[in-house]
PDB file of C-alpha atoms in Angstrom:
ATOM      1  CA  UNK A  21     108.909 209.015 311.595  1.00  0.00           C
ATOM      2  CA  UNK A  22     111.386 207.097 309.867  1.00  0.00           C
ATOM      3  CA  UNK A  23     109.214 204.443 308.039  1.00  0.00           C
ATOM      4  CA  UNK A  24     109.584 201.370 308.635  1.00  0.00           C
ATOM      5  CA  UNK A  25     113.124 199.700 309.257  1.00  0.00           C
ATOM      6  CA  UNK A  26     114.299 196.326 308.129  1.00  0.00           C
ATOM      7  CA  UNK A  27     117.703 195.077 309.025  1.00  0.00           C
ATOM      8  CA  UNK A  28     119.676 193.589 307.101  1.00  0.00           C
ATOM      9  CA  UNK A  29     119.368 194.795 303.826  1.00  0.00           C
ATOM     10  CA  UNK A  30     121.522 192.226 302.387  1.00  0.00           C
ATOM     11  CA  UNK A  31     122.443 188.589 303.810  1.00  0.00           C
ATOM     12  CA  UNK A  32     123.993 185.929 302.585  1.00  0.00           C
ATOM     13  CA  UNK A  33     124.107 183.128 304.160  1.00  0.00           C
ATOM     14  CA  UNK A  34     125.001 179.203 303.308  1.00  0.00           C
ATOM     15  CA  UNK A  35     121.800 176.256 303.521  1.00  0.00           C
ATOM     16  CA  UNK A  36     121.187 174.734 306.584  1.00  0.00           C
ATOM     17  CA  UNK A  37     121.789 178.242 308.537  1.00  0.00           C
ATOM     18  CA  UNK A  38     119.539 180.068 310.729  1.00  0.00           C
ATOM     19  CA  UNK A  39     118.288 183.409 309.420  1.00  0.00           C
ATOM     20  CA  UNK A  40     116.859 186.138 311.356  1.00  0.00           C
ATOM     21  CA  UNK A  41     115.275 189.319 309.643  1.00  0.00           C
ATOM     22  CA  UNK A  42     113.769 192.534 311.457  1.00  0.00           C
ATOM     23  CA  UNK A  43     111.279 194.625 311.474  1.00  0.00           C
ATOM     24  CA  UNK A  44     110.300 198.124 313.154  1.00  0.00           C
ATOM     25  CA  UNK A  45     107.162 199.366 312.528  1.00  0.00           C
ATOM     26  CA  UNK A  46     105.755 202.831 311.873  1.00  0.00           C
ATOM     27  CA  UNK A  47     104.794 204.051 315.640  1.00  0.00           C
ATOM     28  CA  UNK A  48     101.147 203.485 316.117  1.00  0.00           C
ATOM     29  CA  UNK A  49     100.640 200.928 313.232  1.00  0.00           C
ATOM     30  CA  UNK A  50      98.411 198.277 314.888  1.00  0.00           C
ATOM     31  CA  UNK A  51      99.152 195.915 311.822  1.00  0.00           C
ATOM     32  CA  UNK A  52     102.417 194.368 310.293  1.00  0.00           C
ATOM     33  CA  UNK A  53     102.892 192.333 307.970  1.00  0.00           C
ATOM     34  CA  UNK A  54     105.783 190.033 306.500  1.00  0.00           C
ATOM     35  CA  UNK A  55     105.665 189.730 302.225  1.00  0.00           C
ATOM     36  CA  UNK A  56     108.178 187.836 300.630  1.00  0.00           C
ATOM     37  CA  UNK A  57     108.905 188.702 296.947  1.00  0.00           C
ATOM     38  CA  UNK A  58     110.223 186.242 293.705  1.00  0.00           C
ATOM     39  CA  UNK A  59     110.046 186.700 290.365  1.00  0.00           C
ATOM     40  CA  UNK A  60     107.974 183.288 290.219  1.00  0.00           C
ATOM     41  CA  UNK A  61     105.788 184.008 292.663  1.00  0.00           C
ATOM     42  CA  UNK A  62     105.065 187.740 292.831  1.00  0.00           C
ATOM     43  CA  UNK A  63     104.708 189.295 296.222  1.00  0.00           C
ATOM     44  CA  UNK A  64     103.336 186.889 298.907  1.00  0.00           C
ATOM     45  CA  UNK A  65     101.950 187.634 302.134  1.00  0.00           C
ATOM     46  CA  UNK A  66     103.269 185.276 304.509  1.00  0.00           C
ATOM     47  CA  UNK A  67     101.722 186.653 307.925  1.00  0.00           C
ATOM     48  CA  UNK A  68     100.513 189.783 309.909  1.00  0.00           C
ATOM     49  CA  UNK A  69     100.300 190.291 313.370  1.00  0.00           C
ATOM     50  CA  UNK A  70      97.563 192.916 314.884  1.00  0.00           C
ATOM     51  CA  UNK A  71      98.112 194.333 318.179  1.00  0.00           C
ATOM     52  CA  UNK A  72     101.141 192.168 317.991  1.00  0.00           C
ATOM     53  CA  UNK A  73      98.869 188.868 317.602  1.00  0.00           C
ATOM     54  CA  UNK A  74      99.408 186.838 314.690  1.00  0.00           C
ATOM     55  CA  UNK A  75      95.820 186.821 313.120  1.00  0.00           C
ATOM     56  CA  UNK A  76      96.927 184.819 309.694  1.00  0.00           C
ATOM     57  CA  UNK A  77     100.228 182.615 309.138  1.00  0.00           C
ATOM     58  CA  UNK A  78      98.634 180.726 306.442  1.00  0.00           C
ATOM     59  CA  UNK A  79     101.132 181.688 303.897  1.00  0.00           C
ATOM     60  CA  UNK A  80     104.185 180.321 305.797  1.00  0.00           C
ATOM     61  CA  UNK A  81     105.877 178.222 303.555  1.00  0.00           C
ATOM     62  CA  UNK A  82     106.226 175.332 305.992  1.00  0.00           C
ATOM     63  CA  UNK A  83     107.630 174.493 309.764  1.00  0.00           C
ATOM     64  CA  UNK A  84     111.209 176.141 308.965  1.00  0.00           C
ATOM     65  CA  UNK A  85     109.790 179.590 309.141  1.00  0.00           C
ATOM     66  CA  UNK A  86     108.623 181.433 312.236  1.00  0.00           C
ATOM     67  CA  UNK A  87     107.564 185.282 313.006  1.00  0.00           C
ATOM     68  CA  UNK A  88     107.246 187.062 316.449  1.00  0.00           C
ATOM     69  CA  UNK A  89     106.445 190.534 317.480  1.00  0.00           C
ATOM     70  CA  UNK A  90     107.171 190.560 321.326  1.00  0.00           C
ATOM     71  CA  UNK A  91     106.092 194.628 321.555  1.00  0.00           C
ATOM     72  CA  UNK A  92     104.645 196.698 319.284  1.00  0.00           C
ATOM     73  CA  UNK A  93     107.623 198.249 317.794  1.00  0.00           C
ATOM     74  CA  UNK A  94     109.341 195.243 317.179  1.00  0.00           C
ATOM     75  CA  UNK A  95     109.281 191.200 314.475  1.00  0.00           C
ATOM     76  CA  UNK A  96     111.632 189.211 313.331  1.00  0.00           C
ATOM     77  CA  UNK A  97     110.864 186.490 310.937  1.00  0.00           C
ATOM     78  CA  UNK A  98     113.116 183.487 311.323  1.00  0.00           C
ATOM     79  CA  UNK A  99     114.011 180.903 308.782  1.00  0.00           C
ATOM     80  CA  UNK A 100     115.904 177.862 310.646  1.00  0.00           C
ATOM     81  CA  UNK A 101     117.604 175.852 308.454  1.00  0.00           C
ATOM     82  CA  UNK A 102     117.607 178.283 305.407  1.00  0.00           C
ATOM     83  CA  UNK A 103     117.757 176.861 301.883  1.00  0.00           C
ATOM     84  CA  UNK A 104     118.696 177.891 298.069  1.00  0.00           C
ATOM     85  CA  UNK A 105     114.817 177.785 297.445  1.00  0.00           C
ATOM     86  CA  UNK A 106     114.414 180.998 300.411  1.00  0.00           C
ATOM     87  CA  UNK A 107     116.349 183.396 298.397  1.00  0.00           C
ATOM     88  CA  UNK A 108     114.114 186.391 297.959  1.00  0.00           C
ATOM     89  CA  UNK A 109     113.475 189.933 299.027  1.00  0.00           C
ATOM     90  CA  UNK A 110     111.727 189.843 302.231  1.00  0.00           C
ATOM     91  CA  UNK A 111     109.379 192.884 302.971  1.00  0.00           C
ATOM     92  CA  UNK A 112     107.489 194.411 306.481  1.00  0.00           C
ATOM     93  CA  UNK A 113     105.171 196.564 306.068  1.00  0.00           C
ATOM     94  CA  UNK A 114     103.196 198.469 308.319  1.00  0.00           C
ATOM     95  CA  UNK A 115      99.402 199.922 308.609  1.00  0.00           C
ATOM     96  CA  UNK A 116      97.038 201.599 310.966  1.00  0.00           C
ATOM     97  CA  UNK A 117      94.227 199.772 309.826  1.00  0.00           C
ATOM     98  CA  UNK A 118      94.022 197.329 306.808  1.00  0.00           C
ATOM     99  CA  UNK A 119      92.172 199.275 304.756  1.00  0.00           C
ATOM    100  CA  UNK A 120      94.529 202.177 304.310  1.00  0.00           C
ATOM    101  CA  UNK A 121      97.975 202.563 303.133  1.00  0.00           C
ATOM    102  CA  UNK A 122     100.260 199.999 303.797  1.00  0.00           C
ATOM    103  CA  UNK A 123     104.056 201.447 304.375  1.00  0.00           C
ATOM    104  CA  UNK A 124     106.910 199.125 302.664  1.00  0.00           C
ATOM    105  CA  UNK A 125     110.437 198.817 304.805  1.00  0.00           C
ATOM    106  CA  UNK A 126     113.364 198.761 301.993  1.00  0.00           C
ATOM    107  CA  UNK A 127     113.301 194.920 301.839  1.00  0.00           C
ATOM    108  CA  UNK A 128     116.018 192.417 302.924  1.00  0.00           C
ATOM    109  CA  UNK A 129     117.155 190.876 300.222  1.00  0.00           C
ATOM    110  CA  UNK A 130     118.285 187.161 301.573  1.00  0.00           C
ATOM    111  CA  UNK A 131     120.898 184.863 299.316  1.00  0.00           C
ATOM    112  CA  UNK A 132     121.048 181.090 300.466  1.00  0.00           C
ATOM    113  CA  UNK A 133     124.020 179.452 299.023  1.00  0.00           C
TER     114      UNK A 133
ATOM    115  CA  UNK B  17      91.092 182.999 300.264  1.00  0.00           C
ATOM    116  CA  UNK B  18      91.014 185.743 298.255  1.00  0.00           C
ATOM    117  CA  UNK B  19      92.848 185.575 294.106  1.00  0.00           C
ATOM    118  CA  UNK B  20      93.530 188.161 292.063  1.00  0.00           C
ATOM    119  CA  UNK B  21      94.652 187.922 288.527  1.00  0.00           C
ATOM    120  CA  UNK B  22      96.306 190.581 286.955  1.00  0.00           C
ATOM    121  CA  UNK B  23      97.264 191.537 283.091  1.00  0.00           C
ATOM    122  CA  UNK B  24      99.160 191.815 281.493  1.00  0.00           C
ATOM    123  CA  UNK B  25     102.612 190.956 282.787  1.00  0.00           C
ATOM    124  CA  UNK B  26     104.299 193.586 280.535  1.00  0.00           C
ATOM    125  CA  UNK B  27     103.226 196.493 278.647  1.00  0.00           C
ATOM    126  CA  UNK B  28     104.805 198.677 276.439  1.00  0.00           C
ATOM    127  CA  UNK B  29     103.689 201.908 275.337  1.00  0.00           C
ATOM    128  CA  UNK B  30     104.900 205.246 273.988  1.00  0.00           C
ATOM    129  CA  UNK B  31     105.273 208.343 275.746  1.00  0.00           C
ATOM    130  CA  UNK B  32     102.003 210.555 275.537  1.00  0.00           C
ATOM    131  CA  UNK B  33      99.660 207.402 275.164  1.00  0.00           C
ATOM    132  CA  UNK B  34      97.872 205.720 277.575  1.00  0.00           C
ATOM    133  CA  UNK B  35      98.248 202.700 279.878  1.00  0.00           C
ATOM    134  CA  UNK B  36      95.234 200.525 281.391  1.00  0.00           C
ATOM    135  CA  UNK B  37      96.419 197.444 283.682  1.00  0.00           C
ATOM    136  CA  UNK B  38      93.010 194.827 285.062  1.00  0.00           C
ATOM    137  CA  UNK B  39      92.707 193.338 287.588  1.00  0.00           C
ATOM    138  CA  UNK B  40      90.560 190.461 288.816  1.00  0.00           C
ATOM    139  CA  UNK B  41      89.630 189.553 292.106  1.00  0.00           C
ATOM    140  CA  UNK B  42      87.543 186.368 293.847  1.00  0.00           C
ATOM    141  CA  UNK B  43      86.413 186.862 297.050  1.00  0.00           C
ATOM    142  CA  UNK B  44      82.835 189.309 296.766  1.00  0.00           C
ATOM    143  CA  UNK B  45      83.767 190.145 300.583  1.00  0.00           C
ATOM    144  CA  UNK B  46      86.825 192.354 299.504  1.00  0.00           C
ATOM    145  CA  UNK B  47      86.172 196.227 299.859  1.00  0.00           C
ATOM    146  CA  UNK B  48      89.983 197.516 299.712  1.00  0.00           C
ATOM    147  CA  UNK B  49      91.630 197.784 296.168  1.00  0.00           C
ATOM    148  CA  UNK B  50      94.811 199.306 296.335  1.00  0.00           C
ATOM    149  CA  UNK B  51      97.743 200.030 293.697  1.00  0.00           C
ATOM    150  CA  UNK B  52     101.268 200.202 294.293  1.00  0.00           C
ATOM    151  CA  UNK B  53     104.405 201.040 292.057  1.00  0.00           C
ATOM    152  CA  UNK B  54     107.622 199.427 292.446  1.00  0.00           C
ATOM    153  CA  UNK B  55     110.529 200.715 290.796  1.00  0.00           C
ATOM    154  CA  UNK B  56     113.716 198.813 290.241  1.00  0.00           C
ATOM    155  CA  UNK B  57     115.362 197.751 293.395  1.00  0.00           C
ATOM    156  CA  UNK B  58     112.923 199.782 295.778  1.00  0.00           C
ATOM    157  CA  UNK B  59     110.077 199.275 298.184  1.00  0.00           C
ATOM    158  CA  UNK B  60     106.436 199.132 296.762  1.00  0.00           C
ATOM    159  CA  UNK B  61     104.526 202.225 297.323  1.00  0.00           C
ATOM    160  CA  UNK B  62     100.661 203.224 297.227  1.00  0.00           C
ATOM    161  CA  UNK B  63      99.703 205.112 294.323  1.00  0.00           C
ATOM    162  CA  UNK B  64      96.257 204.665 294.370  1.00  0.00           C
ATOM    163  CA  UNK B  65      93.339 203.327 296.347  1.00  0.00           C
ATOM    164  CA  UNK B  66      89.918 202.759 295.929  1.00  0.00           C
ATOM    165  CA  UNK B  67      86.729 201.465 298.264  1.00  0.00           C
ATOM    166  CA  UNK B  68      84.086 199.233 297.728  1.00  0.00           C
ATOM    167  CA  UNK B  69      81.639 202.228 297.712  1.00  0.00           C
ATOM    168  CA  UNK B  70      83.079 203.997 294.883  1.00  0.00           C
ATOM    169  CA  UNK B  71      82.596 203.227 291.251  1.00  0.00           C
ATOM    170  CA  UNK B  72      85.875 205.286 289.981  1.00  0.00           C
ATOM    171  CA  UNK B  73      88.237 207.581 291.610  1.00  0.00           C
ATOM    172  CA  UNK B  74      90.873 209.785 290.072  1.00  0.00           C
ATOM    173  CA  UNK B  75      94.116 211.749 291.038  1.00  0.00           C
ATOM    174  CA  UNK B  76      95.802 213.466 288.302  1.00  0.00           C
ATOM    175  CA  UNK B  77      97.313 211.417 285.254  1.00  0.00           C
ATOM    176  CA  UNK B  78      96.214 208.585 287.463  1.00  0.00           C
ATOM    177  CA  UNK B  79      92.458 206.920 288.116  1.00  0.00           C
ATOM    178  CA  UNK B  80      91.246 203.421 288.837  1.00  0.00           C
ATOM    179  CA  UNK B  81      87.986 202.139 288.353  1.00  0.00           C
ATOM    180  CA  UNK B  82      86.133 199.208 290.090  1.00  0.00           C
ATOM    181  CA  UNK B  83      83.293 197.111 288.935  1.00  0.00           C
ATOM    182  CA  UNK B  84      82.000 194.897 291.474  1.00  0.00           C
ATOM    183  CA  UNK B  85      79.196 193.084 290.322  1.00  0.00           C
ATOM    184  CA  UNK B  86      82.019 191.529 287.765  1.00  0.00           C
ATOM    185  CA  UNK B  87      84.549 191.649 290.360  1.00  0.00           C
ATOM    186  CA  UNK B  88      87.152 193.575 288.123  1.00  0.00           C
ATOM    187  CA  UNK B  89      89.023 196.243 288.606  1.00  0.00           C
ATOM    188  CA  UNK B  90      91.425 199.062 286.421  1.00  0.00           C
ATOM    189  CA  UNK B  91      94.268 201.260 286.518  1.00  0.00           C
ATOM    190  CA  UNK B  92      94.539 204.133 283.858  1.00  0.00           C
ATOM    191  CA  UNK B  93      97.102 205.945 283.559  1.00  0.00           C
ATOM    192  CA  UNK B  94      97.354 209.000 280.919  1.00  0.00           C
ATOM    193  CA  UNK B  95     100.144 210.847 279.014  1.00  0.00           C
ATOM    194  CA  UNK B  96     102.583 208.408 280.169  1.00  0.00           C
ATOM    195  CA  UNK B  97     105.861 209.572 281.426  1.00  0.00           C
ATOM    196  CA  UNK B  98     109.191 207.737 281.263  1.00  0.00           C
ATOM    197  CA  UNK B  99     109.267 208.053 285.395  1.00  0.00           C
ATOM    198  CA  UNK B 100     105.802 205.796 285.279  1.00  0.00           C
ATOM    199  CA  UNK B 101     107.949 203.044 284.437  1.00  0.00           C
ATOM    200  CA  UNK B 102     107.854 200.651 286.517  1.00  0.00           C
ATOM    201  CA  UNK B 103     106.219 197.433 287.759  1.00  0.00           C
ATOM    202  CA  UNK B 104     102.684 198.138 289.230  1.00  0.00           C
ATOM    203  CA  UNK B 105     100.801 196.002 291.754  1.00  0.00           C
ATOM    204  CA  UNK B 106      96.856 195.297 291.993  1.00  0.00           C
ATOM    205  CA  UNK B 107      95.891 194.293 295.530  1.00  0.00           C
ATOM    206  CA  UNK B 108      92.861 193.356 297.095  1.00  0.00           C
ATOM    207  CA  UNK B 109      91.436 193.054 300.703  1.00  0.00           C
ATOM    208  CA  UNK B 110      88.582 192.185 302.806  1.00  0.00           C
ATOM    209  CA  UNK B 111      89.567 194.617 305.855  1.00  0.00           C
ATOM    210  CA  UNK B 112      88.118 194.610 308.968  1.00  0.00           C
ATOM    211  CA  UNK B 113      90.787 192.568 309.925  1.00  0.00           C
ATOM    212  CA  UNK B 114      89.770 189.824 308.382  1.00  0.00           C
ATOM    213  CA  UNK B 115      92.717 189.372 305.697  1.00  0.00           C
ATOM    214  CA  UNK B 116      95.834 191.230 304.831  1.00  0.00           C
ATOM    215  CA  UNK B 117      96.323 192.460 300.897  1.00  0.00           C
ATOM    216  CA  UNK B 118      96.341 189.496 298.268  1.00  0.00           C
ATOM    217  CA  UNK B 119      98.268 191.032 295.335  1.00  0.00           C
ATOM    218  CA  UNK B 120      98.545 190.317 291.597  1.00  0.00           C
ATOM    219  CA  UNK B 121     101.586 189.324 289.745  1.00  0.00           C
ATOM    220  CA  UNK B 122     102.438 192.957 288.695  1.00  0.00           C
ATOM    221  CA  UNK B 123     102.686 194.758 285.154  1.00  0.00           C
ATOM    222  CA  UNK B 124     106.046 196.096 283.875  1.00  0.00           C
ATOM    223  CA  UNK B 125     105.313 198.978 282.248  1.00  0.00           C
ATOM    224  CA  UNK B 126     107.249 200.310 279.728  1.00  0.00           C
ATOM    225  CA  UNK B 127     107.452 203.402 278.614  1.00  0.00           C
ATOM    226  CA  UNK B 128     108.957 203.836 274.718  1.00  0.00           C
ATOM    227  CA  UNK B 129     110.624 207.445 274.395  1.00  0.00           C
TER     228      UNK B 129
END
């Protein structure tokens, strides 16, 4: 397996624009989850999805960002508009259960100018 | 929900010695502590874990212990390395499916040639 995939791994974009980011799990990982890392705040968890459910999206920053996972090998996280204040590396990671290992992606790292 | 608090925030030490980050956690339900290592520019990855049921647990240079009546928990690490530079992240979580991992602020650790 290839680990898990986010796409990009750089964007740039200017405020007010809608940003998507992906995700592919690790094959058979029943849990993802989306992380979103500053220097301010540390690494976040924004919200995981189980059996492609969202179970917790209590860490969503507010109304202008969204997740899906329509299959099991498959979330985006959308931020619609974007702003300066969403610049970050974004991270998916996957796990069988949530007490094991939880498997990183490579980040996107997201610039809103 | 669950808070951890983690220290210190840097830590410098010379190569040979040892290295001992804390960790602090709120929630008496949690039963998953994990540790991960993030070096510059790359994904966070599981060095260490450690269950609810186990007092102390060590793999090589590495071992973490975990006191839960006072809901605090270490990593040691011994005859530091330059390559254990890095920043290091304490996490804890309930499991069961209840929460994903809450994670401290991180350590940079130094290592001093």
């Amino acid at each position: 397996d290839a680990g898990v995939i986010q796409s990009p791994r750089h964007e740039v974009t200017e405020m007010g624009q809608e940003v998507t980011l992906r995700c592919k799990p690790i094959s058979g990982h029943d849990y993802l989850f989306w992380y979103r890392q500053t220097m301010m705040r540390g690494l976040e968890l924004l919200i995981y999805f189980n059996n492609n459910v969202p179970i917790d999206d209590s860490g969503m920053p507010e109304d202008r960002f969204s997740a899906k996972m329509p299959n099991a090998s498959f979330s985006t996280l959308k931020i619609q508009p974007s702003e300066p204040r969403d610049s970050a590396v974004y991270f998916c990671a996957s796990s069988l259960v949530v007490t094991v290992e939880a498997f990183f992606g490579q980040g996107t790292r997201l610039t809103v100018v | 929900g669950e808070n951890v608090e983690q220290h210190p925030s840097t830590l410098s030490v010379q190569e040979g010695d040892s290295a001992v980050i804390k960790c602090t956690y709120s929630d008496s339900a949690s039963n998953y502590f994990p540790w991960y290592k993030q070096e510059l520019g790359k994904r966070p990855q599981l060095i260490i874990d450690i269950r609810s049921n186990v007092g102390e647990k060590k793999d090589q240079r590495i071992a973490v212990t975990l006191n839960k009546t006072a809901k605090h928990f270490s990593l040691h690490i011994t005859e530091t390395q330059p390559e254990d530079s890095a920043v290091y992240f304490c996490a804890a979580s309930q499991g069961g499916g209840a929460d994903g991992l809450t994670f401290g602020k991180g350590t940079h650790l130094i290592i001093q040639p």
